[in-house]
Structures are given as C-alpha cells and as structure tokens.
Coordinates of C-alpha atoms and ligand atoms in Angstrom, one line a residue:
M1 CA 24.6 7.1 26.6
E2 CA 21.1 6.4 25.2
R3 CA 20.5 3.5 22.9
T4 CA 20.0 4.2 19.2
F5 CA 17.9 1.8 17.0
V6 CA 19.4 0.5 13.8
S7 CA 16.9 2.3 11.6
D8 CA 17.9 5.6 13.2
L9 CA 21.7 5.3 12.8
K10 CA 23.3 8.2 11.0
A11 CA 26.9 8.4 9.6
G12 CA 29.2 10.4 11.8
E13 CA 27.5 9.6 15.1
E14 CA 28.9 7.9 18.2
V15 CA 26.2 5.4 19.3
L16 CA 25.2 2.7 21.6
V17 CA 23.4 -0.2 19.9
K18 CA 21.7 -3.3 21.4
G19 CA 20.6 -6.4 19.6
W20 CA 21.2 -10.0 18.6
I21 CA 24.0 -11.4 16.4
Y22 CA 22.2 -12.4 13.2
E23 CA 25.3 -13.4 11.3
I24 CA 29.1 -13.7 11.9
R25 CA 31.6 -13.3 9.1
D26 CA 35.1 -14.1 10.4
L27 CA 38.0 -13.0 8.3
A28 CA 40.9 -13.8 10.6
K29 CA 42.1 -10.3 11.4
L30 CA 38.7 -8.7 11.0
K31 CA 35.2 -9.8 11.8
F32 CA 31.8 -8.6 10.6
L33 CA 28.9 -9.0 13.0
L34 CA 25.4 -8.4 11.6
I35 CA 23.4 -7.0 14.5
R36 CA 19.6 -7.1 14.5
D37 CA 17.2 -5.1 16.6
M38 CA 13.5 -4.6 16.2
T39 CA 14.0 -2.0 13.5
G40 CA 16.6 -3.6 11.2
I41 CA 20.1 -5.1 10.8
V42 CA 23.4 -3.3 10.7
Q43 CA 26.8 -4.5 9.8
C44 CA 29.4 -4.0 12.6
V45 CA 33.1 -4.1 12.0
V46 CA 35.2 -5.7 14.7
K47 CA 39.0 -4.9 14.5
G48 CA 42.0 -5.1 16.7
D49 CA 43.4 -7.9 19.0
E50 CA 41.5 -6.9 22.1
L51 CA 38.0 -6.8 20.4
M52 CA 38.8 -9.9 18.4
E53 CA 39.7 -11.8 21.6
K54 CA 36.7 -10.5 23.4
T55 CA 34.3 -11.7 20.6
K56 CA 36.1 -15.0 19.7
D57 CA 33.5 -17.2 21.4
F58 CA 30.4 -15.2 20.4
G59 CA 27.7 -17.1 18.6
L60 CA 24.6 -16.6 16.6
E61 CA 21.7 -14.9 18.5
Y62 CA 23.8 -13.9 21.5
S63 CA 22.5 -10.6 22.6
V64 CA 25.1 -7.8 22.8
L65 CA 25.7 -4.2 23.5
I66 CA 28.0 -2.3 21.1
K67 CA 29.5 1.2 21.4
G68 CA 30.9 2.5 18.2
K69 CA 31.0 5.1 15.4
V70 CA 28.7 5.0 12.4
K71 CA 30.3 5.5 9.0
E72 CA 29.0 5.6 5.4
S73 CA 29.3 2.3 3.6
N74 CA 28.0 0.2 0.8
V75 CA 26.8 -3.1 2.3
K76 CA 25.3 -5.8 0.1
A77 CA 23.4 -8.3 2.2
E78 CA 19.7 -9.1 2.3
F79 CA 17.8 -7.1 4.9
V80 CA 20.9 -5.3 6.1
R81 CA 21.2 -1.5 6.0
P82 CA 23.1 -0.8 2.8
D83 CA 24.1 2.8 3.5
I84 CA 26.1 2.6 6.8
E85 CA 28.2 0.3 9.0
L86 CA 29.2 0.5 12.6
V87 CA 32.8 0.5 13.6
V88 CA 32.9 -1.2 17.0
E89 CA 34.8 0.5 19.8
D90 CA 33.6 -1.7 22.6
I91 CA 31.3 -4.7 22.8
E92 CA 29.7 -6.5 25.7
L93 CA 27.9 -9.8 25.9
I94 CA 24.4 -9.4 27.4
N95 CA 23.4 -13.1 27.2
K96 CA 24.4 -16.2 25.4
A97 CA 22.3 -18.4 23.1
E98 CA 22.2 -22.2 23.1
R99 CA 22.5 -24.1 19.8
L100 CA 19.7 -22.9 17.5
P101 CA 17.0 -25.5 16.7
I102 CA 16.1 -23.6 13.5
Q103 CA 18.1 -21.4 11.2
I104 CA 17.3 -17.8 11.5
N105 CA 19.7 -16.0 9.1
D106 CA 18.9 -17.7 5.9
N107 CA 15.5 -17.0 4.6
N108 CA 16.0 -19.4 1.7
V109 CA 16.2 -22.5 4.0
E110 CA 12.7 -24.0 4.0
T111 CA 12.1 -25.3 7.5
E112 CA 8.9 -27.3 7.9
L113 CA 6.1 -25.1 9.3
S114 CA 5.5 -27.4 12.3
T115 CA 9.1 -27.2 13.3
R116 CA 9.0 -23.5 12.9
L117 CA 5.9 -23.2 15.0
D118 CA 7.4 -25.4 17.7
N119 CA 10.2 -22.8 17.9
R120 CA 8.0 -19.8 17.1
F121 CA 9.8 -17.6 19.6
L122 CA 12.9 -17.9 17.4
D123 CA 11.1 -18.1 14.1
I124 CA 9.8 -14.5 14.6
R125 CA 13.3 -13.3 14.7
K126 CA 13.6 -13.9 10.9
P127 CA 13.1 -10.6 9.0
K128 CA 10.4 -12.1 6.8
I129 CA 8.4 -13.4 9.7
Q130 CA 8.8 -10.2 11.7
A131 CA 7.5 -8.3 8.6
I132 CA 4.2 -10.3 8.7
F133 CA 3.6 -9.4 12.3
N134 CA 4.6 -5.7 11.8
I135 CA 1.9 -5.7 9.1
E136 CA -0.6 -7.4 11.4
S137 CA 0.1 -4.8 14.0
T138 CA -0.6 -2.0 11.6
I139 CA -3.8 -3.6 10.5
M140 CA -5.1 -3.7 14.1
Q141 CA -4.0 -0.1 14.7
A142 CA -5.6 1.0 11.5
F143 CA -8.9 -0.6 12.5
R144 CA -8.8 1.2 15.9
E145 CA -7.8 4.5 14.3
F146 CA -10.5 4.4 11.7
M147 CA -13.2 3.4 14.1
V148 CA -12.4 6.1 16.6
K149 CA -11.3 9.0 14.4
E150 CA -13.3 8.5 11.2
N151 CA -16.4 6.7 12.5
R152 CA -17.1 8.0 16.0
A153 CA -17.3 4.5 17.4
M154 CA -16.2 3.4 20.9
E155 CA -14.0 0.4 21.7
A156 CA -15.5 -2.1 24.1
V157 CA -14.5 -5.4 25.7
F158 CA -16.7 -8.4 26.1
P159 CA -16.7 -11.6 28.2
S160 CA -15.1 -14.8 26.8
I161 CA -17.2 -17.1 28.9
I162 CA -20.7 -17.6 27.7
G163 CA -23.7 -19.6 28.8
A164 CA -25.3 -20.3 25.4
S165 CA -24.2 -20.6 21.7
S166 CA -24.3 -17.5 19.5
E167 CA -23.2 -19.1 16.2
G168 CA -24.7 -22.6 16.2
G169 CA -24.5 -25.3 18.7
T170 CA -21.9 -27.7 17.2
E171 CA -18.8 -25.6 17.4
L172 CA -18.6 -24.9 21.1
F173 CA -15.7 -25.6 23.4
K174 CA -17.0 -26.6 26.8
A175 CA -15.4 -25.5 30.0
K176 CA -16.0 -26.0 33.7
Y177 CA -17.0 -22.9 35.7
F178 CA -17.1 -23.9 39.3
D179 CA -19.9 -26.5 39.3
R180 CA -21.5 -25.3 36.0
E181 CA -20.8 -26.1 32.4
V182 CA -20.0 -23.0 30.3
F183 CA -18.6 -22.4 26.8
L184 CA -15.7 -20.4 25.4
S185 CA -17.1 -17.5 23.3
Q186 CA -17.7 -18.2 19.6
S187 CA -18.2 -14.5 19.0
C188 CA -19.2 -11.4 20.9
Q189 CA -22.4 -11.2 18.8
L190 CA -25.0 -10.9 21.5
Y191 CA -23.0 -8.5 23.6
K192 CA -22.1 -6.1 20.8
Q193 CA -25.8 -6.0 19.8
M194 CA -26.9 -5.2 23.3
L195 CA -24.3 -2.5 23.5
A196 CA -25.2 -0.9 20.1
C197 CA -28.8 -0.7 21.2
S198 CA -27.7 1.6 24.0
L199 CA -24.5 3.2 22.9
E200 CA -24.9 3.1 19.1
R201 CA -21.5 2.5 17.5
V202 CA -19.2 -0.1 19.1
F203 CA -16.2 -2.0 18.0
T204 CA -13.7 -4.5 19.4
I205 CA -10.9 -6.9 18.4
F206 CA -12.2 -10.1 19.9
T207 CA -10.8 -13.6 20.3
V208 CA -13.2 -16.4 19.3
W209 CA -13.1 -20.1 19.8
R210 CA -14.6 -22.6 17.3
A211 CA -14.4 -26.3 17.9
E212 CA -14.4 -27.0 14.2
K213 CA -13.0 -30.4 13.6
H214 CA -11.6 -29.8 10.2
N215 CA -7.9 -28.9 9.9
T216 CA -7.8 -26.5 6.9
I217 CA -5.5 -23.8 5.7
R218 CA -8.1 -21.2 6.4
H219 CA -9.6 -22.2 9.8
L220 CA -8.2 -21.9 13.3
N221 CA -9.7 -23.1 16.5
E222 CA -8.8 -19.8 18.1
A223 CA -9.1 -16.8 15.9
R224 CA -9.4 -13.0 16.2
Q225 CA -12.3 -11.0 14.8
F226 CA -12.8 -7.3 14.1
D227 CA -16.3 -6.7 15.3
Y228 CA -18.5 -3.7 14.6
E229 CA -22.1 -2.9 15.4
E230 CA -24.1 0.3 14.6
A231 CA -27.6 1.4 15.6
F232 CA -30.2 3.2 13.5
C233 CA -29.1 1.6 10.3
D234 CA -29.3 -1.3 7.9
E235 CA -26.8 -3.8 6.4
F236 CA -25.9 -1.5 3.5
K237 CA -24.7 1.2 5.9
V238 CA -22.3 -1.2 7.7
M239 CA -21.1 -2.7 4.4
E240 CA -19.9 0.8 3.5
V241 CA -18.1 1.1 6.8
L242 CA -16.4 -2.3 6.2
A243 CA -15.2 -1.2 2.8
K244 CA -13.9 2.0 4.2
V245 CA -12.1 0.4 7.0
V246 CA -10.4 -2.2 4.8
Q247 CA -9.4 0.6 2.3
F248 CA -8.0 2.6 5.2
M249 CA -6.0 -0.4 6.4
V250 CA -4.4 -0.8 3.0
K251 CA -3.6 2.9 2.7
E252 CA -1.9 2.7 6.2
L253 CA 0.1 -0.4 5.2
L254 CA 1.3 1.3 2.0
E255 CA 2.4 4.3 4.0
K256 CA 3.8 2.7 7.2
N257 CA 5.0 -0.8 6.1
K258 CA 6.8 -0.1 2.8
K259 CA 9.8 -2.0 3.9
D260 CA 7.8 -5.0 5.3
L261 CA 5.8 -5.2 2.0
E262 CA 9.1 -5.1 0.1
I263 CA 10.6 -7.9 2.2
L264 CA 7.6 -10.0 1.6
N265 CA 7.5 -9.0 -2.1
V266 CA 3.8 -8.0 -1.9
E267 CA 2.1 -5.5 -4.1
L268 CA -1.0 -4.3 -2.4
K269 CA -3.8 -2.3 -4.0
V270 CA -6.6 -0.3 -2.3
P271 CA -9.6 -2.6 -3.0
E272 CA -12.7 -1.5 -4.9
T273 CA -16.2 -2.7 -4.0
K274 CA -18.9 -4.7 -5.8
Y275 CA -22.4 -5.4 -4.5
L276 CA -24.2 -8.5 -5.7
T277 CA -27.3 -10.3 -4.4
F278 CA -27.0 -14.0 -3.5
E279 CA -29.3 -14.7 -6.5
E280 CA -27.0 -12.8 -8.8
V281 CA -24.0 -14.8 -7.6
R282 CA -25.9 -18.0 -8.2
G283 CA -26.7 -16.9 -11.7
L284 CA -23.0 -15.9 -12.3
M285 CA -21.8 -19.3 -11.0
Y286 CA -24.3 -21.1 -13.2
K287 CA -22.9 -19.3 -16.2
E288 CA -19.3 -20.1 -15.1
G289 CA -20.2 -23.8 -14.5
V290 CA -19.3 -23.6 -10.8
F291 CA -21.5 -25.3 -8.2
C292 CA -22.4 -22.7 -5.7
G293 CA -24.4 -23.9 -2.7
E294 CA -28.1 -23.2 -2.1
H295 CA -28.0 -21.3 1.2
D296 CA -24.3 -20.7 1.4
L297 CA -21.4 -20.1 -0.9
N298 CA -18.9 -22.9 -1.1
T299 CA -15.2 -22.4 -1.5
D300 CA -15.3 -22.9 -5.3
A301 CA -17.8 -20.1 -5.6
E302 CA -15.7 -17.8 -3.3
K303 CA -12.6 -18.6 -5.4
K304 CA -14.5 -17.8 -8.6
L305 CA -15.7 -14.5 -7.3
G306 CA -12.1 -13.7 -6.5
E307 CA -11.1 -14.4 -10.1
L308 CA -14.0 -12.4 -11.6
Y309 CA -13.4 -9.4 -9.3
P310 CA -9.7 -9.2 -8.4
D311 CA -8.7 -6.6 -5.8
T312 CA -12.3 -6.1 -4.9
I313 CA -14.4 -6.6 -1.8
V314 CA -17.5 -8.4 -3.1
F315 CA -20.5 -7.9 -0.9
V316 CA -23.0 -10.7 -1.4
H317 CA -26.3 -9.5 0.2
D318 CA -29.9 -10.6 0.3
W319 CA -28.6 -13.9 1.6
P320 CA -31.2 -16.8 2.0
I321 CA -32.4 -16.7 5.6
A322 CA -31.9 -20.5 5.8
G323 CA -28.1 -19.9 5.6
K324 CA -27.9 -17.3 8.3
P325 CA -28.0 -17.4 12.1
F326 CA -31.0 -16.6 14.2
Y327 CA -30.0 -13.0 14.9
I328 CA -30.2 -12.0 11.2
M329 CA -33.3 -10.1 10.1
P330 CA -35.6 -12.0 7.7
K331 CA -36.7 -10.0 4.7
G332 CA -39.5 -12.2 3.4
E333 CA -39.4 -14.5 0.4
G334 CA -36.8 -16.6 2.0
L335 CA -34.3 -13.8 2.0
S336 CA -32.5 -11.9 4.8
G337 CA -30.6 -8.8 5.7
G338 CA -27.4 -10.9 6.0
F339 CA -24.3 -10.6 3.8
D340 CA -20.8 -12.0 3.4
A341 CA -17.8 -10.1 2.2
I342 CA -15.5 -12.0 -0.2
Y343 CA -12.0 -10.7 -1.0
K344 CA -9.3 -12.4 -3.0
G345 CA -11.4 -15.5 -3.3
M346 CA -12.2 -16.0 0.4
E347 CA -14.8 -14.9 3.0
I348 CA -13.3 -12.2 5.1
A349 CA -16.4 -11.1 6.9
S350 CA -20.1 -11.8 7.5
G351 CA -22.7 -9.6 9.0
G352 CA -26.1 -8.1 8.4
Q353 CA -29.1 -6.3 9.7
R354 CA -30.1 -7.8 13.1
V355 CA -33.4 -8.8 14.6
H356 CA -34.4 -6.2 17.1
I357 CA -38.0 -7.5 17.6
P358 CA -38.3 -10.1 20.4
E359 CA -41.1 -12.1 18.8
I360 CA -39.1 -12.6 15.6
L361 CA -36.1 -13.6 17.6
E362 CA -38.0 -16.2 19.6
K363 CA -39.4 -17.6 16.4
Q364 CA -36.0 -17.8 14.7
L365 CA -34.4 -19.5 17.7
Q366 CA -37.2 -22.1 17.8
E367 CA -36.8 -22.7 14.1
R368 CA -33.2 -23.6 14.8
D369 CA -34.0 -25.9 17.7
L370 CA -32.6 -23.4 20.2
D371 CA -34.4 -22.6 23.4
P372 CA -35.4 -18.9 23.8
K373 CA -35.0 -19.4 27.6
D374 CA -31.3 -19.7 27.2
F375 CA -31.3 -16.2 25.5
K376 CA -33.6 -14.4 27.9
D377 CA -31.4 -11.5 28.8
Y378 CA -30.5 -11.0 25.2
I379 CA -34.1 -11.0 24.0
D380 CA -35.2 -8.8 26.9
S381 CA -32.6 -6.2 26.0
F382 CA -34.6 -5.4 22.9
R383 CA -37.7 -4.5 24.8
Y384 CA -36.6 -0.9 25.6
G385 CA -36.6 1.1 22.5
A386 CA -34.1 -1.1 20.6
P387 CA -33.5 0.5 17.2
P388 CA -32.8 -1.3 14.0
H389 CA -29.1 -2.1 14.0
A390 CA -26.5 -3.9 11.9
G391 CA -22.9 -5.0 12.1
W392 CA -20.2 -7.5 11.0
G393 CA -17.4 -9.6 12.1
M394 CA -14.2 -9.8 10.1
G395 CA -11.3 -12.3 10.6
L396 CA -8.0 -10.6 11.4
E397 CA -6.0 -13.6 10.3
R398 CA -8.0 -14.2 7.1
L399 CA -7.5 -10.5 6.2
T400 CA -3.8 -10.6 6.9
M401 CA -3.2 -13.8 4.9
L402 CA -5.1 -12.4 1.9
F403 CA -3.4 -9.0 2.0
L404 CA 0.0 -10.8 1.9
G405 CA -0.9 -13.7 -0.4
I406 CA 0.0 -16.3 2.2
Q407 CA -1.5 -19.7 1.7
N408 CA -1.7 -21.1 5.3
I409 CA -3.5 -19.1 8.0
R410 CA -1.1 -20.5 10.6
E411 CA 1.7 -18.4 9.1
V412 CA -0.1 -15.2 10.3
V413 CA -0.8 -16.3 13.9
L414 CA 2.0 -15.9 16.4
F415 CA 0.9 -18.9 18.4
P416 CA -1.7 -20.8 16.5
R417 CA -4.3 -23.1 18.0
D418 CA -5.5 -25.8 15.7
R419 CA -6.7 -29.3 16.3
T420 CA -3.3 -30.6 17.2
R421 CA -1.5 -27.7 18.5
I422 CA -1.7 -26.1 22.0
T423 CA 1.9 -25.3 22.5
P424 CA 3.9 -23.1 22.6
Ligands
AMO501 P1 -18.6 -15.7 11.2 O1 -18.7 -16.9 12.0 O2 -18.9 -15.7 9.8 O3 -19.5 -14.5 11.8 O4 -17.1 -15.1 11.4 C1 -16.8 -13.8 10.9 C2 -15.4 -13.9 10.3 O5 -14.4 -14.3 11.2 C3 -13.5 -15.1 10.6 N1 -13.5 -16.5 11.2 C4 -12.5 -17.3 11.2 N2 -11.2 -17.2 10.8 C5 -10.4 -18.3 11.0 N3 -10.8 -19.5 11.6 C6 -12.0 -19.6 12.0 N4 -12.4 -20.8 12.6 C7 -13.0 -18.5 11.9 N5 -14.3 -18.3 12.1 C8 -14.6 -17.1 11.7 C9 -13.8 -15.2 9.1 C10 -15.3 -14.9 9.1 O6 -15.7 -14.3 7.9 N6 -21.0 -13.0 14.7 C11 -20.8 -13.2 13.3 C12 -20.4 -11.9 12.6 C13 -21.5 -10.8 12.6 O7 -22.6 -11.1 12.1 O8 -21.3 -9.7 13.2 C14 -19.7 -14.2 13.1 O9 -19.0 -14.6 14.0 O10 -13.1 -14.2 8.4

C-alpha cells in the first residue's frame, strides 16, 4: 500500500500514514494520537485491547506507521485537520525518541531562542516554525521562477573562495588555502558583473560571509542573497525588476502558503513602489526631525521611511558616491548610480549602475585605498565591449523576516551563524 500524506486524506479511504507522534491523549480505554507529517497533523483513534497494548509505551516524537480508515469528524485542536480522523487498524513503531529537550506540541510555551537553536532539528518540527521555512522555500522558488520565466535570465553559480574583497576590506573572513591566504566571499559582485557583460541577464541565490562584529537582530555572519545583474541597462531598469520580483513573491505566497500565513497570523499585501532621491529623503528626514546620515541612511531613517510608506518598496537612488562601493558608477556632483531598497523600515537590497570603464574603476579603487592589481582580472574583463550594466543583491533572510513581521533575523535561518554560534 502506498503512503498517503495527511493533507491528502479523504473520508472513506483505507490508508497508510507515516509520521511522528505530536501529542498523546490517553483516555484509559481509548487513545488519541496526533500524528504529524510534513503536510499536517491528523487525529488517530486507537481502540481495542491489542492496539492499546501495542501502543502503551509510545512516547512523543516516536515515528510510526499507521494503517487505518479515514472518517469524517469534527476535531478541535490547533494545527490539526478538523474535518477527518483516522481510525487505527494497525500501528507499527518505526523509531523511538529520547526525552525531548524542548517542547514541540505547545506553541504557547516560550522557550528561549538560544535553547531552541541548540535543538533546531527538533524546533523545526513545531508547526509555527515549519510554516516559516515553508514560506522561505516559496520565496526562493518564486525568485527562480520569476527570473527564468518572466525575465529571461539564467541561473549561475559562483565561487565562495575569493582573493580580494568586493565589499570593503574590514568585513572579510580569512581562510587558509594550501599555503595562501584567501577569503570567504562577501558577495558574488565581481563574478556576476563579469558574467552579465558576456551573457546579459544572470541571477543566483548566493551565500555570503561578513565578519561584522556587531551582534544585531538584523545581521548574520553568514547570509543568503538574491543576486541579479543585467547588461545594456541602467539602475532604474533593475529597480523595476526588483519590484516585480518581490511583488511576484508575495503573490505566490498568498496563493501557495495560505495555511502557513494563517498559522503565523500574517496579513501580507503586494507592495507598491516609491522612488526618491537620496537628497529628497534627507529633506523628508529633516522635516520629520530624524537624523539621517550624510552618505548613508541610518536605521532611524530607514524606520521612518517604513512609517511614511507602509507596504511600499522605497527605492532611494542618486546615492552619494562616497557612500557606495568602488563598482558603482559615479554620476558627477558627488552622486552615483547606486540605490538602496527600503521595505517595512529596513534595507532589503542595494544595487546600482556599475562601472564598466576600466579607468574609472582603477580611480575608484585607489580612492578607497584598494590596489587595482588585486582586481586585474575583473578590470580586464571590461576591455572587450563591456556594455553598461546594473544589478542588485537582496537579503533572503531580511526579506523573509519583514514579510512575516519577525523581529530577530535568526528566527528565519535554519542554522544561523552569528558571532557566538557555529553549531548545530
Ligand atoms: P549589500 O552588502 O548591501 O550589497 O548586501 C545586499 C543585501 O544583502 C543583505 N545582507 C545581509 N543580511 C543579513 N546579514 C548581513 N550581514 C547582510 N549583509 C547583507 C541585506 C542587503 O541589503 N554586492 C552588493 C549588492 C549589489 O550591488 O548587487 C552587496 O552585497 O538585505
């Protein structure tokens, strides 16, 4: 007999179900087992001396196999299928569980985050936590689907070991590579640009490492970025692509993750867009009495933008060149083709028009005390008909936490890496 998932169970069917024991309700002559698989939880009714005897030592999170008949019902328990139950005809133990270090079946018990993360492999069995990662999975799929089907882009993969910094020298993790010193990648910036100058539209989901010392609720030392790069265009074209991809993600979530959004009590709206120059934002912040930052937006300014423009992706463009990396195109008058995207009060992405002219690149590297020799291959790649190009990087975890209104970024990472945590 083939296995049926909980979400597919229909009244009247004889089925085989596999899963974990989420909860046991023992009523002496009768027992209810709530069985959880990856699609949901079903109430199973155990009756009769033989089955009662067989299950008498079963504990929470044991994995089991159940044969039985589905019948209509009216079950009232959080996260459990309300419309049916499974009358057990036979049950087999697959594997036992040891005493649980965290409680899985009561979502109202507040276990400290660090304890939960120490036991993340169990923590993810909670319906509320599983919902977060179901949603993150859809976000990643939606990114790929949009890029391939709606935007004619190709997916690429890039090296994680690099020889020189792409995002500023202070945030690098050093590693030993035979007898050389190398770094873990801070971004795939240089590679995606080289690719776009030959293959036009490229995207990836890339892991980045940032040796930032501050332990905040919005920074990780290992994070994932959605990266996009397009040739023959400027920053405004790729801002439009970013807006469309985020809007597509939200539409997909509303369609595919209804149950997960309900479990998390999240109401999500397809975001609108707003375009402001950096100077306009400075003016706005002055009026609001918020200190903004001269070359960069500080967190207060980002928060204020979130308040002023709720459910909106605010593109702040014409950014001062002094606040952008060497690969961003200067525009004159101290401005650049760089931008940040702010959503729900936080930076979700930054990007811009790139420098595709070797002489300007060399100058900008020198101005930032970087040695053009360390970037020779990258600079040389623009000597063969490199077109104007632009792109962006958007944080997967930032986006997920903001979609879901989650405060601490660690909640949306399966196995977070921060300053103190490298296990599990
Ligand atoms: P940037 O460094 O701004 O730009 O990163 C882009 C986006 O990635 C996310 N992000 C992070 N999320 C959590 N923890 C971190 N430590 C972290 N660092 C970055 C943020 C951020 O907006 N190469 C450029 C992008 C480009 O121009 O294409 C870059 O990496 O959401």
